[in-house]
Short mmCIF file of C-alpha atoms in Angstrom, two decimals:
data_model
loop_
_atom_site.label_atom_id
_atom_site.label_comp_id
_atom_site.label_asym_id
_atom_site.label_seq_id
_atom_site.Cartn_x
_atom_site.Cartn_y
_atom_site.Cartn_z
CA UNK A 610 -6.66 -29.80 117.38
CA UNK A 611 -4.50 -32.84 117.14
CA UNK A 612 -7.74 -34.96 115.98
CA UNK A 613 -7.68 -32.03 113.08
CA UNK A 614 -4.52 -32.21 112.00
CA UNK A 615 -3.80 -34.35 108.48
CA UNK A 616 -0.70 -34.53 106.69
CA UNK A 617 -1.15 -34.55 102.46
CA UNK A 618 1.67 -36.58 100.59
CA UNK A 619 1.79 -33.47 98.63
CA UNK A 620 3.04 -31.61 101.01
CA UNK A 621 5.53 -33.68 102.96
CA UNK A 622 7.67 -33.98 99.29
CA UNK A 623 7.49 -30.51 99.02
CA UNK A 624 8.92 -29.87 102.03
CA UNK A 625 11.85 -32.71 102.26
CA UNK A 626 12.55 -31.30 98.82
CA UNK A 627 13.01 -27.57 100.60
CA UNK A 628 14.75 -29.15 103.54
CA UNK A 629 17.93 -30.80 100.74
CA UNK A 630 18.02 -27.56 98.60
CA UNK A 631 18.71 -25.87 102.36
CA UNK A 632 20.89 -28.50 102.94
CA UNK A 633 23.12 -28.06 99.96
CA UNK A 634 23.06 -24.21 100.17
CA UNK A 635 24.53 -24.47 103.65
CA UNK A 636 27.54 -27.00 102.47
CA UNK A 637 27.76 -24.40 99.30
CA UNK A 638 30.40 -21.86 99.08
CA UNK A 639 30.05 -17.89 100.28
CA UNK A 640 28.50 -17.14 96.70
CA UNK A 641 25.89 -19.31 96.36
CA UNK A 642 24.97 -18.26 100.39
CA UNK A 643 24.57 -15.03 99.25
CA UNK A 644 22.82 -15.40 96.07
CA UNK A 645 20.63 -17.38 97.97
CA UNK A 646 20.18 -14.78 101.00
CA UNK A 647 19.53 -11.69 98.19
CA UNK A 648 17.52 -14.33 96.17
CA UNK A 649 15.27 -14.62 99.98
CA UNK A 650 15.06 -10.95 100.57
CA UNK A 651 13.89 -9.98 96.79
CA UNK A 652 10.85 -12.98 96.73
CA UNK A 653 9.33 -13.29 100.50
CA UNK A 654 8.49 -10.48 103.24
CA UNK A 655 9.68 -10.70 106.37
CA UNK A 656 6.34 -10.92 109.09
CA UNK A 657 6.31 -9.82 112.50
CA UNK A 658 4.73 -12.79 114.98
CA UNK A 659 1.08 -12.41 115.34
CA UNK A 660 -0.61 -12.71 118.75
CA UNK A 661 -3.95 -15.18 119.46
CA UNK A 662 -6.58 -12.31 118.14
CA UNK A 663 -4.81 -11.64 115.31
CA UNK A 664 -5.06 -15.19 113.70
CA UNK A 665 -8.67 -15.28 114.57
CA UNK A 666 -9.12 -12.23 112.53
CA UNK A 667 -7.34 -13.12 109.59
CA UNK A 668 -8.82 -16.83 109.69
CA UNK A 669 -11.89 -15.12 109.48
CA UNK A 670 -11.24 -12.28 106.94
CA UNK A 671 -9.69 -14.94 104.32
CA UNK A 672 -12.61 -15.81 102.62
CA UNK A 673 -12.34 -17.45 99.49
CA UNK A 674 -8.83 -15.88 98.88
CA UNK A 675 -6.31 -18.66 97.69
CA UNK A 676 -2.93 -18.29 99.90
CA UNK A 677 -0.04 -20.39 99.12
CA UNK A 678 1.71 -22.10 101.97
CA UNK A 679 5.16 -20.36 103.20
CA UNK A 680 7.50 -22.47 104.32
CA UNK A 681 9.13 -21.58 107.34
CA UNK A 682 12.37 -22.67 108.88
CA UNK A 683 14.42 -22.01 111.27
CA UNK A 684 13.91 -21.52 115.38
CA UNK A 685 11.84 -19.10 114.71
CA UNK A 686 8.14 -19.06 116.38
CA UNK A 687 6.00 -18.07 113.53
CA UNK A 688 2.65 -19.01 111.55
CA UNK A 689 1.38 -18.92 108.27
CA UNK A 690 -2.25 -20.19 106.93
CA UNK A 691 -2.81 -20.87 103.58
CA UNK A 692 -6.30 -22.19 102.20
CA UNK A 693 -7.04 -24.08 99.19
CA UNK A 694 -9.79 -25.58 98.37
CA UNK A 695 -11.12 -27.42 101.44
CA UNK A 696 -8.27 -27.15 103.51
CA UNK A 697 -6.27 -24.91 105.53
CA UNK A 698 -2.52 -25.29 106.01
CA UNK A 699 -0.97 -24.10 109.19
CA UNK A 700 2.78 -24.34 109.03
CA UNK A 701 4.79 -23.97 112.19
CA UNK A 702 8.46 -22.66 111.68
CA UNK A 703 10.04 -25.21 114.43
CA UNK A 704 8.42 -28.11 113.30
CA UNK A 705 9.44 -29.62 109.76
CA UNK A 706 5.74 -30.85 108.87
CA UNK A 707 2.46 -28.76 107.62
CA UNK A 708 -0.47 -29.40 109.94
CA UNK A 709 -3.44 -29.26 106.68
CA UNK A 710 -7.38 -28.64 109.03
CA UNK A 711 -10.31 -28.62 107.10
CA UNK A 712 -11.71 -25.21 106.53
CA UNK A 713 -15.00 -25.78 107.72
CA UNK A 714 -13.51 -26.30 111.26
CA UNK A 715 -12.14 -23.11 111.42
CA UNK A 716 -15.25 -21.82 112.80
CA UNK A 717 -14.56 -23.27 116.01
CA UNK A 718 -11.35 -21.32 116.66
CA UNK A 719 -13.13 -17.85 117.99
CA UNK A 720 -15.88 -20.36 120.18
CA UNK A 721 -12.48 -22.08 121.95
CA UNK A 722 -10.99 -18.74 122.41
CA UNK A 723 -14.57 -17.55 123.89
CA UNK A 724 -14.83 -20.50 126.26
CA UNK A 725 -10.86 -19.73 126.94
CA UNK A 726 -11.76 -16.24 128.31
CA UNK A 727 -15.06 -17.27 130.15
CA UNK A 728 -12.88 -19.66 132.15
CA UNK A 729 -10.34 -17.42 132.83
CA UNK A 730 -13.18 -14.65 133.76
CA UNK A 731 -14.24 -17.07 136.06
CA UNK A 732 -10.77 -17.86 138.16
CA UNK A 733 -10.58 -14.69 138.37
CA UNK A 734 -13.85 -13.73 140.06
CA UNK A 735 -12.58 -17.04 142.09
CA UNK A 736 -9.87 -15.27 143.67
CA UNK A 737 -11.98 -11.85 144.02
CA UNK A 738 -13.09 -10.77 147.79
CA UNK A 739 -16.94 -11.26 147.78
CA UNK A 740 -18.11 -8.02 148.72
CA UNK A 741 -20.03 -8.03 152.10
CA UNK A 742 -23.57 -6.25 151.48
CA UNK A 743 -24.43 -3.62 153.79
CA UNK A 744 -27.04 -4.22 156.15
CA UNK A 745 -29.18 -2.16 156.94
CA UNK A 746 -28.93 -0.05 160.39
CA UNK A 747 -31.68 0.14 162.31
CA UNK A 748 -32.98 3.18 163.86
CA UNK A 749 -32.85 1.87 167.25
CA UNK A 750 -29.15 0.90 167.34
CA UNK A 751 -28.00 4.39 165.47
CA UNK A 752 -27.42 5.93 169.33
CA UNK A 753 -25.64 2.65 170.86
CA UNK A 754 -23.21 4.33 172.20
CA UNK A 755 -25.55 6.66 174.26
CA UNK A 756 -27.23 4.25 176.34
CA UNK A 757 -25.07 2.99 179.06
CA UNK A 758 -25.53 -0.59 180.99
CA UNK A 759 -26.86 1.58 183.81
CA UNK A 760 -29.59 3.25 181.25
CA UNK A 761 -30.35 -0.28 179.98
CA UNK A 762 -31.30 -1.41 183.93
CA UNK A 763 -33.09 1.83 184.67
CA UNK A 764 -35.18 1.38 181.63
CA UNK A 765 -35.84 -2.32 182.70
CA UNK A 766 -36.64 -2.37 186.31
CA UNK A 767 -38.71 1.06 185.46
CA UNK A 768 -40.67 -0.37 182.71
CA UNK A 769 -41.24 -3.50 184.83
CA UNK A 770 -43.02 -1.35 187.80
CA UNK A 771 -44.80 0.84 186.03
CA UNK A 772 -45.89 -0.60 182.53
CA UNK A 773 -45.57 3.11 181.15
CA UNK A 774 -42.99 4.07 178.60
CA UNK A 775 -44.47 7.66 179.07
CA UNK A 776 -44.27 7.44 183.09
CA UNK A 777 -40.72 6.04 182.69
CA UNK A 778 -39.91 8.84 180.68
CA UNK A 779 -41.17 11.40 183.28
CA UNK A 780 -39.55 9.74 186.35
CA UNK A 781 -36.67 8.04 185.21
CA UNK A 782 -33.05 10.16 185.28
CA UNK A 783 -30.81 8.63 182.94
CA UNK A 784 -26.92 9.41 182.59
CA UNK A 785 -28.28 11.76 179.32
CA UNK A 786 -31.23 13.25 178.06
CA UNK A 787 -33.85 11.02 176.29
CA UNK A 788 -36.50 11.75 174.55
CA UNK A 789 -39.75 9.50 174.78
CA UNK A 790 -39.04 8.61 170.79
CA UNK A 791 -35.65 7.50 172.17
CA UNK A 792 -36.74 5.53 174.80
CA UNK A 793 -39.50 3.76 172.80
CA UNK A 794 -37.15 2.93 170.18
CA UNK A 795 -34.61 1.17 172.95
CA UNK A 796 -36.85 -0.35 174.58
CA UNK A 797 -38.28 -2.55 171.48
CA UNK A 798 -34.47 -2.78 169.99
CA UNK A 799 -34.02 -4.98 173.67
CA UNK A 800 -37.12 -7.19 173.15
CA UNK A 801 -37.08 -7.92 169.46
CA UNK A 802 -33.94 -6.91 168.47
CA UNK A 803 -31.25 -10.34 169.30
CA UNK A 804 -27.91 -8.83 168.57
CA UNK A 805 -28.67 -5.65 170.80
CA UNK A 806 -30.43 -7.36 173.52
CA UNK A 807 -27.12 -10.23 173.42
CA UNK A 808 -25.06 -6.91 173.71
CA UNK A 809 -27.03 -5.34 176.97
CA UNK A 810 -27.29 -8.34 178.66
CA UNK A 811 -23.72 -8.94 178.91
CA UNK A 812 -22.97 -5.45 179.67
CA UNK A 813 -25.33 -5.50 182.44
CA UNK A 814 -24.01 -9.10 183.63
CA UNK A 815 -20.38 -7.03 183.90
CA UNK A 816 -21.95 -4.29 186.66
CA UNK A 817 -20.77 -4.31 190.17
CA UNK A 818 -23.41 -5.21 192.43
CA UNK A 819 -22.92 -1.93 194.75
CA UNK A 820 -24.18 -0.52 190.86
CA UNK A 821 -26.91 -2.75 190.42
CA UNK A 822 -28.17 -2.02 194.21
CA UNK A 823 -27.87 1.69 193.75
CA UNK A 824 -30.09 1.93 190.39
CA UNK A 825 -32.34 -0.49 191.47
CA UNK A 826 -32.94 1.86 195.09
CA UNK A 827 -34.08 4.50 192.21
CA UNK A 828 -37.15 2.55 190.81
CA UNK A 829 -40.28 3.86 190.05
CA UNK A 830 -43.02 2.96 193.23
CA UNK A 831 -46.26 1.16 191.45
CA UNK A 832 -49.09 1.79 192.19
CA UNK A 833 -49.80 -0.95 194.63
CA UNK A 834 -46.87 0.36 196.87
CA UNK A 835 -48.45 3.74 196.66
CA UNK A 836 -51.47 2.43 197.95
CA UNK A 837 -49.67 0.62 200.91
CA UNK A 838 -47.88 3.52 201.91
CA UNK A 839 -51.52 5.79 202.00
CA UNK A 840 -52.53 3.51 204.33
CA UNK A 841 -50.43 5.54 206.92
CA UNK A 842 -52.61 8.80 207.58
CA UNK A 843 -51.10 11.95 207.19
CA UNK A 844 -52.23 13.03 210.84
CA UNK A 845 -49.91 10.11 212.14
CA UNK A 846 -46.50 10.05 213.34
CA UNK A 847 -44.90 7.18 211.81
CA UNK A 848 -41.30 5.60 213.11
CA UNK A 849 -39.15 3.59 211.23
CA UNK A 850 -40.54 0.22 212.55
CA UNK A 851 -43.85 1.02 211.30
CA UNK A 852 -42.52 1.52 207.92
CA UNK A 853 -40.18 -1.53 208.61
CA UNK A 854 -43.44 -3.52 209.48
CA UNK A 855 -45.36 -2.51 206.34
CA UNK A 856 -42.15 -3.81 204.24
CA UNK A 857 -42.21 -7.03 206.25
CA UNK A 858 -46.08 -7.79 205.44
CA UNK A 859 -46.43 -6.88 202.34
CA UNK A 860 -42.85 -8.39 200.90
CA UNK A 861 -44.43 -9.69 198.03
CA UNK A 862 -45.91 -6.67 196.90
CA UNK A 863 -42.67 -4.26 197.10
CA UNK A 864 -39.43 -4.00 195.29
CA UNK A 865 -37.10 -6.41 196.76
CA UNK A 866 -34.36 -3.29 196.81
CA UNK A 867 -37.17 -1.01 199.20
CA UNK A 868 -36.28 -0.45 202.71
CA UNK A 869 -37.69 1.40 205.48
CA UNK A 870 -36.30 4.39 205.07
CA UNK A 871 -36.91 4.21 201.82
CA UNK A 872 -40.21 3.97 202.24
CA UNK A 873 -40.30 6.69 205.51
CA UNK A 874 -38.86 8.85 202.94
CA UNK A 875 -41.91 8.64 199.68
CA UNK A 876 -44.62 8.45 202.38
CA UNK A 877 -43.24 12.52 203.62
CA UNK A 878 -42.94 13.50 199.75
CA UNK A 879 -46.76 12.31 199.03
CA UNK A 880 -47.60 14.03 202.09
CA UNK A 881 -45.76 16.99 201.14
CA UNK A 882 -47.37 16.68 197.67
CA UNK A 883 -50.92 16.30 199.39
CA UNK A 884 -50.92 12.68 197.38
CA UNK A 885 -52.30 11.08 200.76
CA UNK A 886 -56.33 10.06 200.82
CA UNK A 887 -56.79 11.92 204.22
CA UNK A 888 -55.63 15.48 203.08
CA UNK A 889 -57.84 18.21 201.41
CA UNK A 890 -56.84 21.73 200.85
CA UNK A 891 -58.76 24.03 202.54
CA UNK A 892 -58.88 27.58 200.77
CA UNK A 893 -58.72 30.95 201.97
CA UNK A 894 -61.00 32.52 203.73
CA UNK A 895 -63.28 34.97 201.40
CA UNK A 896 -64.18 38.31 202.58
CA UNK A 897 -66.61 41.27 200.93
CA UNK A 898 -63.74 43.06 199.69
CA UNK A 899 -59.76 42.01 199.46
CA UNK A 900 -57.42 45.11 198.92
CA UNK A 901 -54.33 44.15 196.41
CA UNK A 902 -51.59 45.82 196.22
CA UNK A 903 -52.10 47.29 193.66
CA UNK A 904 -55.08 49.19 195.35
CA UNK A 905 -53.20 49.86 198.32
CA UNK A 906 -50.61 51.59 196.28
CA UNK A 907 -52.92 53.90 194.96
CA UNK A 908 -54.18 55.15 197.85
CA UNK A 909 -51.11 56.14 198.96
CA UNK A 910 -49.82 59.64 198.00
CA UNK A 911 -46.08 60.82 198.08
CA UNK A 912 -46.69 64.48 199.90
CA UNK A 913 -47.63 62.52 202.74
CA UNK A 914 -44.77 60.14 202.78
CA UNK A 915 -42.03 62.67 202.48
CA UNK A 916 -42.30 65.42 205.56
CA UNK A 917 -40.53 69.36 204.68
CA UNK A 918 -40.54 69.93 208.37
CA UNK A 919 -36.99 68.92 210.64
CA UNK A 920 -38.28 66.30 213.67
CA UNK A 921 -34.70 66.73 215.94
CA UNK A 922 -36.70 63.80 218.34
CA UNK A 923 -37.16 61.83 215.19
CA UNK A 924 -33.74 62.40 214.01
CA UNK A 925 -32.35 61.24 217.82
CA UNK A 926 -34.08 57.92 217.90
CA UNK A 927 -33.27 57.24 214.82
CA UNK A 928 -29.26 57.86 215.41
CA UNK A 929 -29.94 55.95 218.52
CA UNK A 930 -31.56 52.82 216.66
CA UNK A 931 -28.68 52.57 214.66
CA UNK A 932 -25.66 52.75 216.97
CA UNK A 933 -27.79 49.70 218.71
CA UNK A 934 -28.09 48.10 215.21
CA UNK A 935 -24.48 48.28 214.70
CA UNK A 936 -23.55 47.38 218.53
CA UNK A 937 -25.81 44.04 217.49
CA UNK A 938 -23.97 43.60 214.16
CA UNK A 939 -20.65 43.62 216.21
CA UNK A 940 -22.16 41.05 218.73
CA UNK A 941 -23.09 38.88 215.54
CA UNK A 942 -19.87 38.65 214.01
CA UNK A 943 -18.26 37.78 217.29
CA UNK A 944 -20.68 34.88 217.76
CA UNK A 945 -20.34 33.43 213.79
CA UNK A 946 -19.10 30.45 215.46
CA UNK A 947 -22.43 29.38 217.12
CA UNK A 948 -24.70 29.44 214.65
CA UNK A 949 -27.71 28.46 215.88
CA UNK A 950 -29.14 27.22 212.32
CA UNK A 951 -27.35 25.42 210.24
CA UNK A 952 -27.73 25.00 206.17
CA UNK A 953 -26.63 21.97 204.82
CA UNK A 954 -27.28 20.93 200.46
CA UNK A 955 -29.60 18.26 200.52
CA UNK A 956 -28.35 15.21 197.92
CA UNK A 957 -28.85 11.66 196.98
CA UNK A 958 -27.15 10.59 200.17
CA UNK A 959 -29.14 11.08 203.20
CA UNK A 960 -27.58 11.65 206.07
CA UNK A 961 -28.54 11.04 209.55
CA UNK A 962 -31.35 13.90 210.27
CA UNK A 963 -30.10 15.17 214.03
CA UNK A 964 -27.17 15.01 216.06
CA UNK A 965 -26.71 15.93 219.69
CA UNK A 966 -27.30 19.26 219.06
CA UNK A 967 -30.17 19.64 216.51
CA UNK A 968 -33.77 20.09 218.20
CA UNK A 969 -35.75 19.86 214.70
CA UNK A 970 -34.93 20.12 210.70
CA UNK A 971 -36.58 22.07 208.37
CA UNK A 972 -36.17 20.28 205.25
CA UNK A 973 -37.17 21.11 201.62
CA UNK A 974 -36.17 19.53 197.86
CA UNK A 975 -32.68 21.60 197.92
CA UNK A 976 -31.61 22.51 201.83
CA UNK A 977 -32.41 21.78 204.84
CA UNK A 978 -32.29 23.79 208.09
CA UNK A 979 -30.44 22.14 211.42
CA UNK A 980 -32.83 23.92 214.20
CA UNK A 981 -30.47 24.56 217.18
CA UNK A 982 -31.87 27.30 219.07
CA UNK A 983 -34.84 27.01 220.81
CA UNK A 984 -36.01 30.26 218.96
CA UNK A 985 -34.96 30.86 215.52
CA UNK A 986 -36.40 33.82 212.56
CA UNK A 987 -37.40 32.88 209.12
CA UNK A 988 -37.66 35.03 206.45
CA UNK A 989 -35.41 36.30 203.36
CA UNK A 990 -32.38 37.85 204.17
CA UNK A 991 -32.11 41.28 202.63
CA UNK A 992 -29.24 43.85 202.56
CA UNK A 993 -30.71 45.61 205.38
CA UNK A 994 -31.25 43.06 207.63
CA UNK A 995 -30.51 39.42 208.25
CA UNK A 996 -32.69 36.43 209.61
CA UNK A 997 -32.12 32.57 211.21
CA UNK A 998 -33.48 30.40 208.34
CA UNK A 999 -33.33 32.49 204.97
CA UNK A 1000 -35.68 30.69 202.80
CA UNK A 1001 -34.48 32.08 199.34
CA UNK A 1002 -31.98 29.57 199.70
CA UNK A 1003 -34.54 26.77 198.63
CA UNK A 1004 -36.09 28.90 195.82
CA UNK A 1005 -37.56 32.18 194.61
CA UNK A 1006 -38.33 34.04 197.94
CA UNK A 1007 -39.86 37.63 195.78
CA UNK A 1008 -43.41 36.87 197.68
CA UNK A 1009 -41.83 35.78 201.45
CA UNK A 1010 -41.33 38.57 203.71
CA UNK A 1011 -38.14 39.70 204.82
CA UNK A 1012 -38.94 38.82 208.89
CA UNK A 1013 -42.22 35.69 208.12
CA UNK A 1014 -42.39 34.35 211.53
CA UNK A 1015 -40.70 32.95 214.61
CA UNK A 1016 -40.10 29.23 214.92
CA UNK A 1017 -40.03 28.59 218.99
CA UNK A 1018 -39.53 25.65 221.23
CA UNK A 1019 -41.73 25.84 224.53
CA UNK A 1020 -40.95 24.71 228.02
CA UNK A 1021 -43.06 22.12 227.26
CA UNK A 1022 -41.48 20.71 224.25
CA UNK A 1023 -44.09 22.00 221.90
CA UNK A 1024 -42.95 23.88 218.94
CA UNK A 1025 -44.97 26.85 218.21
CA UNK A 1026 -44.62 29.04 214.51
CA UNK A 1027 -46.03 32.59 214.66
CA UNK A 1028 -46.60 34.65 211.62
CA UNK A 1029 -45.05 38.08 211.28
CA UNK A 1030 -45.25 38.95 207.83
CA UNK A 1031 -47.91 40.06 205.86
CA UNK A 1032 -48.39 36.90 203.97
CA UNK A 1033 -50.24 33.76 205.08
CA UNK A 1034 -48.88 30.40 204.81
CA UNK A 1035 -50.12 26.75 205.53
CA UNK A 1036 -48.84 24.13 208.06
CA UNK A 1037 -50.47 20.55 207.03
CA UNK A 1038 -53.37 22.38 204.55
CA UNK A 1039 -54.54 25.28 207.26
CA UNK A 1040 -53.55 28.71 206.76
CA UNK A 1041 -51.81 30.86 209.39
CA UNK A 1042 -52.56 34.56 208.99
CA UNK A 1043 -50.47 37.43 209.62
CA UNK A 1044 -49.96 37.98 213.60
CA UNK A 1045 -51.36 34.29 214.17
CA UNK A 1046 -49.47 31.20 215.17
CA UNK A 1047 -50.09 27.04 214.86
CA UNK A 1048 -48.60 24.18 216.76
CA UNK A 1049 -46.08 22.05 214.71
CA UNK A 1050 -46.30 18.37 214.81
CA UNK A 1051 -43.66 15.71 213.51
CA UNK A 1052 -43.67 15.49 209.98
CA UNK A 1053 -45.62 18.21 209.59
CA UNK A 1054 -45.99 20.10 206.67
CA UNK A 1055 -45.15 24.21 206.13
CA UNK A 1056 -45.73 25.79 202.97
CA UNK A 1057 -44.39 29.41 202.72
CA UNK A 1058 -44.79 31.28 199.41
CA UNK A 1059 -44.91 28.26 197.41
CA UNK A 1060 -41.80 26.59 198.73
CA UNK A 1061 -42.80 23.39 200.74
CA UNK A 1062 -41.23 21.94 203.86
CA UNK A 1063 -40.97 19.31 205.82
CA UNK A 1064 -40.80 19.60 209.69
CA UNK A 1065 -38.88 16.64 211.57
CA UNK A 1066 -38.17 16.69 215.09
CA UNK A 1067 -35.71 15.38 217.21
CA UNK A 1068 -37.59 13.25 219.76
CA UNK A 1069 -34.90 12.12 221.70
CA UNK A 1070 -33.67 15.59 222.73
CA UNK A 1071 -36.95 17.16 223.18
CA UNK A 1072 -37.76 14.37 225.72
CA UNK A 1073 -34.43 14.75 227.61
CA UNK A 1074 -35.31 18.63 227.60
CA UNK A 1075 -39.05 17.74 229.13
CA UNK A 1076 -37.44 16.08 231.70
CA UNK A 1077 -34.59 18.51 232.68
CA UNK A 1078 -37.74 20.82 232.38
CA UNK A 1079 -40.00 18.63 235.38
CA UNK A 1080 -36.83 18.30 237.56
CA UNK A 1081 -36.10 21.78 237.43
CA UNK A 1082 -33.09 21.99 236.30
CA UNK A 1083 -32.91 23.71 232.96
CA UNK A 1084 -33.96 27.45 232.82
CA UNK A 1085 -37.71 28.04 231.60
#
């Protein structure tokens, strides 16, 4: 504005002459002050100081209009444009000279002001916080917090056996339910995804090693392994070195974590399963005519059941069969302490399968049964009566009979399984029918009902009995 600003001659003698007529008033006396004070108040208005916008607006709104200049004087901060002609006056109360700019330059005052409040626009966005944009979430990340490092290895070391989301999904127990969407979702999240699979990894680089061992024991067999461990036949009676052979040969081919008793331990569940090449199921044998029960309860008739007539023999025996019943209670109670089966939970620890005192196990997915008698009952214990090895224990028992059979050790060391019920069931694939009985091998397997077992026995013990047996010594 400085480059604007041009002073006429006109002007600067109009205000020196102002300035001594000021002058003289002041040195005056107190009546020409105040003829000169009421003299100001009756000829000029008294204006309020006008902001920025203001003198852009009335710049603008002048016109043509002719203003006079107004002298100002005094400390005061105020402005007052006059036009004439082609130029504008701007007088400035604390200075003592009119600044005169050309009125065809007043068009640049609103375009400085403009630029004036871009700039300042534009500090302030400056010193605004950028907003961070939201990224997107993807699906596979929404459940993060679900999937533990111990899900993460799982889903690994499954997926690299197997190469079968769906099989992993089926055979893998994770800390929480997943479904297979779940899984899928997690498992491309860890390949593609960087910022998950950076998080895993170092989660999983945190586990104890005990933890890795443990989760890594759980993996899925392959196929190949399964194949390995079919080579066994089901007829066999594998040790642990044979299994502990197999491992050593084929090292290559199973899971570094796999050990023998691992592997002692799959090979009974596929044979329990029938999964082994050498077993077939053999069905039932098919006669002209098989009575149900249904039929048989038909035939029956209640008037012959129920008898009007007083049997006083009947009535004897029967009083006498029941003071022998309870006499045998009473000796049962007395000998709780020698049980000569014993239940124990079956878990993901496995214990050691006999002890001194166990001759066999009867093992199935929930219990097993410590054999320490050499003859024990089987059945499903009932209110009225009670037997050695009560099978509901493993699982629903409605079709087993109350007494099934007899497990019994012979002289010989043999172990012999009669059937006393009216069901049949199967040892290895053959059925035993009712008032029949089988020999029972090592590793055999009994299926009752439904509800499959494995029979292991102790071949120590039943060697040391064989020979206690030749010298004579033990009771036949």
């Amino acid at each position: 504005m400085d480059s604007l600003q041009t002073l006429t001659p006109k002007a600067s003698s109009e205000i020196d002459t102002e300035l001594e007529e000021e002058i003289q008033g002041g040195m005056a006396g107190p009546s020409s002050l105040s003829a000169q004070n009421q003299r100001r108040s009756s000829t000029r208005s008294i204006k309020r100081k006008k902001f920025d916008d203001e003198l852009v607006e009335s710049s603008l709104n002048m016109g043509s209009s002719n203003l006079t200049p107004i002298p100002v004087r005094g400390t005061r901060s105020r402005f007052s444009i006059s036009e004439s002609n082609n130029f504008v006056t701007v007088d400035e109360g604390i200075t003592s000279s009119s600044t005169v700019i050309p009125s065809n330059s007043m068009v640049s005052l609103p375009s400085i002001l403009q630029e004036t409040r871009r700039k300042a626009s534009k500090v302030k966005q400056a010193f605004r916080r950028p907003r961070r944009p939201r990224a997107s979430q993807p699906t596979a990340t929404k459940d993060l917090g679900r999937w533990k490092p111990t899900d993460d290895l799982s889903l690994i070391t499954a997926v690299q056996q197997t190469g079968d989301l769906l099989a992993v999904h089926r055979g893998v127990k994770f800390s929480c339910h997943f479904t297979l969407t779940e899984i899928t979702e997690r498992w491309y999240a860890l390949l593609y995804d960087k910022s998950v699979s950076r998080l895993a990894l170092a989660a999983l680089r945190n586990l104890h090693p005990q933890t890795v061992a443990s989760v890594q024991a759980k993996a899925l067999y392959t196929k190949a392994e399964e194949q390995l461990l079919a080579t066994t036949s089901s007829t066999s009676q594998p040790t642990l070195e044979t299994f502990e052979k197999l491992l050593q040969d084929n090292a290559t081919v199973f899971h570094a974590a796999r050990t023998a008793q691992a592997l002692q331990a799959h090979w009974q569940l596929m044979k329990q399963y029938h999964l082994l090449p050498d077993q077939s199921v053999q069905p039932l044998p098919k006669s002209d005519h098989v009575v149900s029960f249904t039929d048989a309860d038909e035939l029956l008739r209640d008037s012959e059941l129920v008898s009007t007539e007083r049997d006083e023999v009947l009535e004897a025996e029967l009083a006498q069969n029941d003071r022998l019943a309870k006499t045998e209670i009473k000796q049962l109670e007395n000998e709780v302490g020698r049980w000569q089966v014993l239940v124990e939970a079956v878990t993901g620890i496995s214990p050691p399968d006999f002890d001194a005192q166990t001759l066999a196990v009867l093992r199935g997915r929930l219990v097993r049964y410590l054999m320490r008698s050499r003859e024990v009952t089987f059945g499903r214990t009932t209110a009225g009566g009670t037997v050695d090895i009560d099978l509901s224990l493993e699982g629903p028992a409605w079709k087993i009979s109350r007494r099934q059979g007899v497990l019994k050790l012979r002289a010989s060391g043999e172990f012999l399984i009669s059937n006393e019920g009216r069901r049949p069931f199967f040892v290895d694939g053959k059925p035993v029918l009712a008032g029949s009985r089988s020999k029972l091998s090592n590793n055999c397997v009994l299926e009752i009902a439904g509800l499959k077992f494995v029979f292991l026995i102790n071949q120590e013990l039943i060697n040391a009995i064989r020979t206690e047996a030749a010298r004579g010594n033990a009771p036949i």
